[in-house]
Short mmCIF file of C-alpha atoms in Angstrom, two decimals:
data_model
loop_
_atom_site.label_atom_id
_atom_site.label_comp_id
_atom_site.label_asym_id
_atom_site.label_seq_id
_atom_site.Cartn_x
_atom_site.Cartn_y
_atom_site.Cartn_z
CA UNK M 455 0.00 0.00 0.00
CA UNK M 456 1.25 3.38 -1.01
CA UNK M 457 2.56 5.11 2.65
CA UNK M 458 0.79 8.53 1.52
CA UNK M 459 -2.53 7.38 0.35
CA UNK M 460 -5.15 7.71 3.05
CA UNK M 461 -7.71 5.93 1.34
CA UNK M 462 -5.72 3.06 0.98
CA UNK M 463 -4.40 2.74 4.37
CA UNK M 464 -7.43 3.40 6.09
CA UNK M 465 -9.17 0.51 3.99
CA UNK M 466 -6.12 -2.01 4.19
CA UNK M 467 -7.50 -4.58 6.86
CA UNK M 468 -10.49 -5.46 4.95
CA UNK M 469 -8.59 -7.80 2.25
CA UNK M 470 -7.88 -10.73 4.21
CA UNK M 471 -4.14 -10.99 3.43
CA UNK M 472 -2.30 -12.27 6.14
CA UNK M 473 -0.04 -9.14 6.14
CA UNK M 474 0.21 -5.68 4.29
CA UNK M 475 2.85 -3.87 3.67
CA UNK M 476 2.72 0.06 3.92
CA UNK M 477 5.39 1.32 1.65
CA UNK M 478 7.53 4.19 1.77
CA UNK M 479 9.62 3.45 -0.81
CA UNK M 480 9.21 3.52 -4.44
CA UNK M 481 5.41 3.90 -4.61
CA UNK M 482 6.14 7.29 -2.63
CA UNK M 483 7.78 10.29 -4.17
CA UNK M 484 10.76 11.78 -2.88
CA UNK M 485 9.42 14.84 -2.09
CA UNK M 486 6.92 13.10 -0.25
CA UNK M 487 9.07 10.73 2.16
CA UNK M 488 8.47 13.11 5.41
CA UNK M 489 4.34 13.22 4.81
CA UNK M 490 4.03 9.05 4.15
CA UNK M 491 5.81 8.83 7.27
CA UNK M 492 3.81 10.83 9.48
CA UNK M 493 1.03 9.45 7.99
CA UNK M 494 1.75 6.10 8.31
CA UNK M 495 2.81 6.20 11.93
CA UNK M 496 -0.97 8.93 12.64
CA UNK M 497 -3.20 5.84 10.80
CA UNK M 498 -1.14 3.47 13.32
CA UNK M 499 -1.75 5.23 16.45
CA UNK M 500 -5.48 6.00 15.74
CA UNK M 501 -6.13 2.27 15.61
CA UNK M 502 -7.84 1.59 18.76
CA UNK M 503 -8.04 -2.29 17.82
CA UNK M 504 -5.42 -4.80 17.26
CA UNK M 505 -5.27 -5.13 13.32
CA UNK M 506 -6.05 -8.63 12.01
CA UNK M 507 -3.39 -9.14 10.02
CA UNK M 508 0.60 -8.69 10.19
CA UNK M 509 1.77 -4.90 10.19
CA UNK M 510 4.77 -4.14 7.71
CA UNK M 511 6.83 -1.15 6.93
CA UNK M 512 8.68 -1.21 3.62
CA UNK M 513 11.21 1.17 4.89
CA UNK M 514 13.51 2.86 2.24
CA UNK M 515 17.28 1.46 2.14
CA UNK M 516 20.30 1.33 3.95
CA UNK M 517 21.83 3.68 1.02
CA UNK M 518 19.85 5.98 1.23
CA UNK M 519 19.02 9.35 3.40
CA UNK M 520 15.26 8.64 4.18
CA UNK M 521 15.68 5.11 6.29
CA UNK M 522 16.83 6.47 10.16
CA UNK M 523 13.43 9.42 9.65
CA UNK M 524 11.64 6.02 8.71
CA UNK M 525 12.70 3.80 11.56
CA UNK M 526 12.14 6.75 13.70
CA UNK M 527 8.82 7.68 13.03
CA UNK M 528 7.02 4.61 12.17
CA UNK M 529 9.03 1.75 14.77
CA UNK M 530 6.14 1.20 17.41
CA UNK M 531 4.01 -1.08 19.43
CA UNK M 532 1.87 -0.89 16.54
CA UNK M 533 3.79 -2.60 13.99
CA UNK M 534 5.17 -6.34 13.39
CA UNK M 535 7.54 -6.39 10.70
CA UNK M 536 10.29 -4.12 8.48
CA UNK M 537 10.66 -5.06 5.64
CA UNK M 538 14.44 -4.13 4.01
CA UNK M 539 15.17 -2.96 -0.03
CA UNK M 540 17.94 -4.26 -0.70
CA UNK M 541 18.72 -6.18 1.98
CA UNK M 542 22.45 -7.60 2.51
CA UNK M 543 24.07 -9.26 5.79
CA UNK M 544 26.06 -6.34 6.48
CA UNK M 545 22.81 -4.04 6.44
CA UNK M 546 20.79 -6.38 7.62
CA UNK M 547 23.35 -6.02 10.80
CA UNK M 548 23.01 -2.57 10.91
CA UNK M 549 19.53 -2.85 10.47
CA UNK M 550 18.89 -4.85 13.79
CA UNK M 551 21.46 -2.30 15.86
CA UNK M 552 19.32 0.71 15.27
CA UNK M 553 16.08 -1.39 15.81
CA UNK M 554 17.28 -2.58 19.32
CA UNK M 555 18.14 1.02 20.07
CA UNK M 556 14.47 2.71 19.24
CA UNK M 557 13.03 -0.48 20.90
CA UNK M 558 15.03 0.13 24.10
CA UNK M 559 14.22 3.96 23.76
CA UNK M 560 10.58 3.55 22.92
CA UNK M 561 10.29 0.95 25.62
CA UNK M 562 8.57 -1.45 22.81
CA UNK M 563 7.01 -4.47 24.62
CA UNK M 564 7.88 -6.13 21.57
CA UNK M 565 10.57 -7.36 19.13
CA UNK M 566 10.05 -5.98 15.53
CA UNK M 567 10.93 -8.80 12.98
CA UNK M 568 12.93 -8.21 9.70
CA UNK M 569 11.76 -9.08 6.21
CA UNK M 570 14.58 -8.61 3.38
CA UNK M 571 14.23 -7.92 -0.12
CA UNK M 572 16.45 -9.75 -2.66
CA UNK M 573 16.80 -8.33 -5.20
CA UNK M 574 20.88 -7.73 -5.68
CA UNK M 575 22.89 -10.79 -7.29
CA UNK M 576 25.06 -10.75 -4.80
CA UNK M 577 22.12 -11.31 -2.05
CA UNK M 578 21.54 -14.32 -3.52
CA UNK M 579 24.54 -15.70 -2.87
CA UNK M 580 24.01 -14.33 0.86
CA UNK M 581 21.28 -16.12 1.38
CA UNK M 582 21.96 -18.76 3.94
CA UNK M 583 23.30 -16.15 5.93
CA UNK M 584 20.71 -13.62 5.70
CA UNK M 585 18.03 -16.42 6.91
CA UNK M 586 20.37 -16.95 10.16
CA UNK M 587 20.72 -13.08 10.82
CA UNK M 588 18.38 -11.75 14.22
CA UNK M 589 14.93 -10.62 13.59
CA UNK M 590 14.57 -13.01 10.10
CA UNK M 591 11.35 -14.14 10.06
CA UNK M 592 10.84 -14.17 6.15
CA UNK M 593 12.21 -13.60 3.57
CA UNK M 594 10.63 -11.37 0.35
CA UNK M 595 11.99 -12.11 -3.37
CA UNK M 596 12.30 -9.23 -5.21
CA UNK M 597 12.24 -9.99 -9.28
CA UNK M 598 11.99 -6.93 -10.79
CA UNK M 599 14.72 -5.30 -9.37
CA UNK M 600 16.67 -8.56 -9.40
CA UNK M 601 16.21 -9.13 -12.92
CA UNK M 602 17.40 -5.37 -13.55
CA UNK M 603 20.27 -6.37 -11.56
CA UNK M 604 21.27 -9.25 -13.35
CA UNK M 605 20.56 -7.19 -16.77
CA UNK M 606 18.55 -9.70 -17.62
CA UNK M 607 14.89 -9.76 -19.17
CA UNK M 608 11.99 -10.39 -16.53
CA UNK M 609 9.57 -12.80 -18.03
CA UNK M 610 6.27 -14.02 -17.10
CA UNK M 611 7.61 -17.60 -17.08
CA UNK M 612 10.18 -16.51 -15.01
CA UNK M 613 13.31 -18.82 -15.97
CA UNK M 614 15.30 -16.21 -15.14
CA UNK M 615 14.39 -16.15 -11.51
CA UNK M 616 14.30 -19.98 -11.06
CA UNK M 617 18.02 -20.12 -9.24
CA UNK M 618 17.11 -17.31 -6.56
CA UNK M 619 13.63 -18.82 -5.97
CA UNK M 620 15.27 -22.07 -5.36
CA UNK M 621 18.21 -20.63 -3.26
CA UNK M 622 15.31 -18.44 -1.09
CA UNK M 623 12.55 -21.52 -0.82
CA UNK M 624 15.66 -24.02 0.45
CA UNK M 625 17.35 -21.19 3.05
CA UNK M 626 13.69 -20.14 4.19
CA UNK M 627 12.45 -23.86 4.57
CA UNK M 628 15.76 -24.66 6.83
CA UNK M 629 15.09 -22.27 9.06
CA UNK M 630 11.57 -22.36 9.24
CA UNK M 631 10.85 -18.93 7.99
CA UNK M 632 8.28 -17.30 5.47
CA UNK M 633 9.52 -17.38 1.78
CA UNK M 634 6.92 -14.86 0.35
CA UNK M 635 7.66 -14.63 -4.01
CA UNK M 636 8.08 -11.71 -5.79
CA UNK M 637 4.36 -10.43 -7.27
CA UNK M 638 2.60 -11.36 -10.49
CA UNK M 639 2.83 -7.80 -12.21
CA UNK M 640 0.05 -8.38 -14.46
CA UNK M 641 -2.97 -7.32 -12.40
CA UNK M 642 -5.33 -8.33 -15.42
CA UNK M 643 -3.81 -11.85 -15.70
CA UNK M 644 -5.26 -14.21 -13.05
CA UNK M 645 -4.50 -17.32 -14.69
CA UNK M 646 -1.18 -16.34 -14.65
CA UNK M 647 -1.34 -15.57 -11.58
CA UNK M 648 -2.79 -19.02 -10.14
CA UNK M 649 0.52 -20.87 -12.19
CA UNK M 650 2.94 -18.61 -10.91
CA UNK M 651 1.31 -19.23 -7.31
CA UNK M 652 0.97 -23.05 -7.90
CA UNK M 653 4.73 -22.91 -9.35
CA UNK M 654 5.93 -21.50 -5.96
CA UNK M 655 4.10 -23.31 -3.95
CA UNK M 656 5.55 -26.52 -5.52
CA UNK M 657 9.26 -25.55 -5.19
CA UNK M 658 8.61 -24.88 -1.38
CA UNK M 659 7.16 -20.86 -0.94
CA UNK M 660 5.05 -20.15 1.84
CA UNK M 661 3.29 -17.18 0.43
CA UNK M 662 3.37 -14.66 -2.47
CA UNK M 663 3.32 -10.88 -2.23
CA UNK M 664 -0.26 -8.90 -3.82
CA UNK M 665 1.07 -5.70 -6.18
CA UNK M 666 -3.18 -5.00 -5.94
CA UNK M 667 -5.35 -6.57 -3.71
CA UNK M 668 -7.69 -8.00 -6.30
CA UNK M 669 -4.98 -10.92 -6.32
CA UNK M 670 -5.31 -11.88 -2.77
CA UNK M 671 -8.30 -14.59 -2.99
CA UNK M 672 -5.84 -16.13 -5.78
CA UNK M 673 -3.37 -16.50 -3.62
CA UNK M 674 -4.91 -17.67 -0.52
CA UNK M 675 -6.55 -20.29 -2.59
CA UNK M 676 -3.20 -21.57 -3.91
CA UNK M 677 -1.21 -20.79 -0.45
CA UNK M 678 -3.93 -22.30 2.22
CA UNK M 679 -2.16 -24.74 4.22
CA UNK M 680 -2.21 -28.50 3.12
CA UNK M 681 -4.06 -30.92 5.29
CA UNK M 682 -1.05 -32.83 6.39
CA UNK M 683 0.21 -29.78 7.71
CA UNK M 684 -2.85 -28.90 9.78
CA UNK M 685 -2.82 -32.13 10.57
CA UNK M 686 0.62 -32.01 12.13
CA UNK M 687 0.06 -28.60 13.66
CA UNK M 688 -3.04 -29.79 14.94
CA UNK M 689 -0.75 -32.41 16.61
CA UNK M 690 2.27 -29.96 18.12
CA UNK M 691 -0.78 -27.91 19.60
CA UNK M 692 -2.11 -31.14 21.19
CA UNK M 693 1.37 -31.99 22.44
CA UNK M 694 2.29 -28.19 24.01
CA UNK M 695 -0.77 -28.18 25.89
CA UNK M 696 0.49 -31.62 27.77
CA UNK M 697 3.62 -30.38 27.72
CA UNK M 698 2.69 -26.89 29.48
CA UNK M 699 0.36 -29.30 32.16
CA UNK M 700 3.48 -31.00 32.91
CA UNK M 701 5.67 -27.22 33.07
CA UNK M 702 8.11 -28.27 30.02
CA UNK M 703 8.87 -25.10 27.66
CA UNK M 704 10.36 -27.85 25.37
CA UNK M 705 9.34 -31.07 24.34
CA UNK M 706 9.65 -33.55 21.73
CA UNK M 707 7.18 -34.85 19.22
CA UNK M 708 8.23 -37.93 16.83
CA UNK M 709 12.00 -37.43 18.07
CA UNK M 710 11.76 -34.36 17.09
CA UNK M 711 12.30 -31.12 19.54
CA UNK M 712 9.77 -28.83 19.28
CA UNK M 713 10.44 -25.58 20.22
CA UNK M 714 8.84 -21.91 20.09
CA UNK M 715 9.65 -21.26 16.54
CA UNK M 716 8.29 -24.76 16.00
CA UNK M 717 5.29 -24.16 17.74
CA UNK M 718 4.50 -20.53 16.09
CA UNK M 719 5.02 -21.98 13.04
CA UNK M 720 2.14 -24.50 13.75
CA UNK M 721 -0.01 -21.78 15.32
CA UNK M 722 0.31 -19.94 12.12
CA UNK M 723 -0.64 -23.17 10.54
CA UNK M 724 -3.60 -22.93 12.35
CA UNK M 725 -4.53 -19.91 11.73
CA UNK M 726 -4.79 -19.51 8.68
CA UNK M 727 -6.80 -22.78 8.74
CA UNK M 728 -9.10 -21.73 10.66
CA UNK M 729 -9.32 -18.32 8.68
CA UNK M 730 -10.31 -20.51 5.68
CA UNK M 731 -12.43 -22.66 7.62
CA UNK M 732 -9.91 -25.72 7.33
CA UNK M 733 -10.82 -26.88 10.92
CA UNK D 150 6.93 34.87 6.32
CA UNK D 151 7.35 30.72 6.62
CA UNK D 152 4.92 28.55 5.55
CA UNK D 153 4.37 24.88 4.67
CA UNK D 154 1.95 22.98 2.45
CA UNK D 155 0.65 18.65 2.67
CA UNK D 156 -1.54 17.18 1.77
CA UNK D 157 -3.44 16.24 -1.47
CA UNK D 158 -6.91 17.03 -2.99
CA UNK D 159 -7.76 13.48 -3.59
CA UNK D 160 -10.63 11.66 -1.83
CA UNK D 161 -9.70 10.91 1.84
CA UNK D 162 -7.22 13.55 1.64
CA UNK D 163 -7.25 17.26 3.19
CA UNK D 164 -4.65 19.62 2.13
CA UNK D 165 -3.37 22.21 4.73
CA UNK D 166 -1.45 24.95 4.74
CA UNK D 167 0.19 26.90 7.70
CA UNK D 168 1.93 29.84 8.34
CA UNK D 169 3.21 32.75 10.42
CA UNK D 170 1.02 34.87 11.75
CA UNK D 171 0.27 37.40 14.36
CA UNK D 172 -2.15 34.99 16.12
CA UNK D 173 -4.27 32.04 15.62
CA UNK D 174 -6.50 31.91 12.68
CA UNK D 175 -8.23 28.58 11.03
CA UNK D 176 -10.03 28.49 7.72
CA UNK D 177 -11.78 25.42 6.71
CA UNK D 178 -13.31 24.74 3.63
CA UNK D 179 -14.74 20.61 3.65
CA UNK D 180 -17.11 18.18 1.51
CA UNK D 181 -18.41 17.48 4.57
CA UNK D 182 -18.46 20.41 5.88
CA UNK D 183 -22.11 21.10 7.77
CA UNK D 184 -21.74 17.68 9.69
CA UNK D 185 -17.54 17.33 10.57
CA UNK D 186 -16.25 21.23 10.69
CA UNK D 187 -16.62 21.66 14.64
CA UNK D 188 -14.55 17.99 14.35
CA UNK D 189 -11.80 19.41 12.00
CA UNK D 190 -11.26 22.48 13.90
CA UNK D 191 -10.85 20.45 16.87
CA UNK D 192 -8.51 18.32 15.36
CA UNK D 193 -6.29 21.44 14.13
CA UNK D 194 -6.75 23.19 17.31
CA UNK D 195 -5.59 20.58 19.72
CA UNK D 196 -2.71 19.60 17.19
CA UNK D 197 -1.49 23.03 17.77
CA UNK D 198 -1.58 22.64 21.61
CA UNK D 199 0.23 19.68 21.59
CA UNK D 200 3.08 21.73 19.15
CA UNK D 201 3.10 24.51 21.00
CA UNK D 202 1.59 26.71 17.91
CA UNK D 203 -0.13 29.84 19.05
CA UNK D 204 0.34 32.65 16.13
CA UNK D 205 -0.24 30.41 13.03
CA UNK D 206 -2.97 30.49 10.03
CA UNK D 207 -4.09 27.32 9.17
CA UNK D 208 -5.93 27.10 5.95
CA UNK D 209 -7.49 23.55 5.43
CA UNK D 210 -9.38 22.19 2.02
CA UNK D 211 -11.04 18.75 3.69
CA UNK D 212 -12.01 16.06 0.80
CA UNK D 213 -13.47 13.99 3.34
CA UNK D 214 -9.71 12.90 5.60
CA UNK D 215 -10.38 11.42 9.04
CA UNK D 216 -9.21 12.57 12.22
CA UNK D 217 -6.01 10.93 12.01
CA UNK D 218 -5.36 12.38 8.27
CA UNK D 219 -6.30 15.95 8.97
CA UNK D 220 -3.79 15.44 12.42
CA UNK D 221 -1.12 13.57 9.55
CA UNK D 222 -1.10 16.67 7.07
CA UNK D 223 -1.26 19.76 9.57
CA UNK D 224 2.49 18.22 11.22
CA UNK D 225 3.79 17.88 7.74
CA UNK D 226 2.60 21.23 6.87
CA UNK D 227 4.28 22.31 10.13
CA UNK D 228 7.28 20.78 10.11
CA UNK D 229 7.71 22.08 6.17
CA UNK D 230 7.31 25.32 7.56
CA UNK D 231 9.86 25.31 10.39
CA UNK D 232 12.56 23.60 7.86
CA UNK D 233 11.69 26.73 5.72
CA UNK D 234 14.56 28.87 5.90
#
């Protein structure tokens, strides 16, 4: 969602994607940085309600001049997730430095996660570090900008892509993190749309980015979770509540430890299955 | 004399426009005007209290913003006009 659009923002829960991004990047003008921010972070605070869905910043990048006013202004209670242009390890290392210091000056009862963008070569080969770095919790392909990078054609097919959304789906799965794909450009093309999503979805992506929220259904049709995984998550939530009787943070379920990011990732499981009914 | 402009004329949207003056003065044109005015001067005037404003004009054309736009646009507008050099 553009970050200086009120009509937009103010209608942005009503879509039933599990997260939205409010941008403050390239859908905003330059000269307009300083007014998405403040109205970004106004929208946020006048929200008496907990919003239904994930809350994400798309701040602008490391190399530029806008990204400390961003942090700044819009790091609150109020929002989940930043989401990095750009994003490399070294940045991303930066990134979580100033974070921890607005949290600690803001007193934030909570930890704001960290969404990079791929979309340099050279963070494709970074990769299986970024997904280690702190705050990861998913991990946004990029393809446009990737594609310019690469000087390269971008294609609806998208062979040119297939190595990065490989590289992403593997890192992401192995650390048990959201791989969201880059979005289907063509608003107009919903059959493209559905491939590309049931393409990703087969090569291991969690979720796919909306450029216009007319493509959300779409994706949540493709992206709904598979009944073997509610099935299992269905189990780990079965298994935590005997484990919490019995005071164990940690348990194990098939020889396997299952832990908190375990166990969110089977809430989220949930869900969204019970968003769609599932259970 | 400083001033500073946000703000847009699109639907949703106010644009606002503040400046210098020898006290407080608040003109508000609005789509909505006969129902919300009392609730977008109260918006501008207790944005003002909270920045300390006293001797500003604040000029706003509402399309039909909410509280938390009109409260957005008149800090931009402000803090455009105290970058002014």
């Amino acid at each position: 969602m553009p970050g200086n659009n009120p009509a937009m923002l103010q209608n942005s829960d009503i879509f039933e994607a599990d997260a939205v991004i409010y941008d403050l990047e390239d859908a905003v003008a330059v000269t307009q940085k300083d007014s998405a921010r403040i109205l970004i972070s106004q929208f946020l605070k006048s929200s008496k309600k907990p919003f239904p869905m994930e809350i994400v910043v798309r701040i602008n990048g490391l190399d530029t001049d806008y990204y400390m006013d961003d942090l700044n202004m819009v790091v609150s209670d109020k929002i989940d997730t930043i989401m990095l242009p750009k994003a490399r390890v070294e940045t991303l290392i930066e990134l979580d430095k100033i974070l921890s210091r607005i949290e600690e000056e803001k007193h934030l009862t909570k930890k704001i996660g960290v969404i990079p963008i791929i979309e340099l070569a050279i963070s494709v080969l970074e990769i299986n570090q970024i997904v280690t770095l702190p705050r990861v919790n998913g991990v946004l392909l990029g393809a446009e900008d990737l594609s310019s990078d690469l000087e390269v054609a971008r294609t609806k097919k998208g062979d040119e892509i297939l190595h990065p959304r490989m590289c992403i789906a593997v890192a992401c799965a192995a650390y048990k993190i959201d791989s969201i794909d880059t979005p289907f450009t063509d608003t107009n093309d919903d059959i493209g749309l559905k491939e590309d999503c049931r393409f990703v979805s087969s090569i291991g992506f969690t979720s796919k980015a909306a450029i216009h929220p007319n493509q959300v259904p779409t994706i949540n049709e493709i992206f709904v979770p598979s009944r073997k995984n509610i099935e299992w998550a269905l189990r780990v939530e079965a298994a935590a509540k005997l484990a919490d009787e019995k005071g164990l943070g940690v348990f194990s379920l098939d020889g396997k430890m299952v832990d908190k990011p375990v166990m969110d990732r089977a809430n989220k499981i949930l869900k969204k299955a019970r968003n769609y009914n599932l259970i | 004399m400083k001033r500073g402009t946000a703000g847009t004329l699109e639907s949703n949207d106010a644009m606002i426009m503040v400046k210098e003056s020898d006290g407080l003065k608040i003109t508000i044109t609005s789509i909505v005007y006969d129902f919300f005015h009392e609730q977008i001067e109260n918006v501008i005037r207790e944005t003002l209290k909270e920045e300390g404003l006293t001797n500003v004009e604040v000029i706003c054309n509402d399309k039909g913003a909410l509280d938390y736009t009109i409260k957005a646009r008149l800090l931009t507008a402000i803090s455009r006009m105290e970058e002014e050099k």
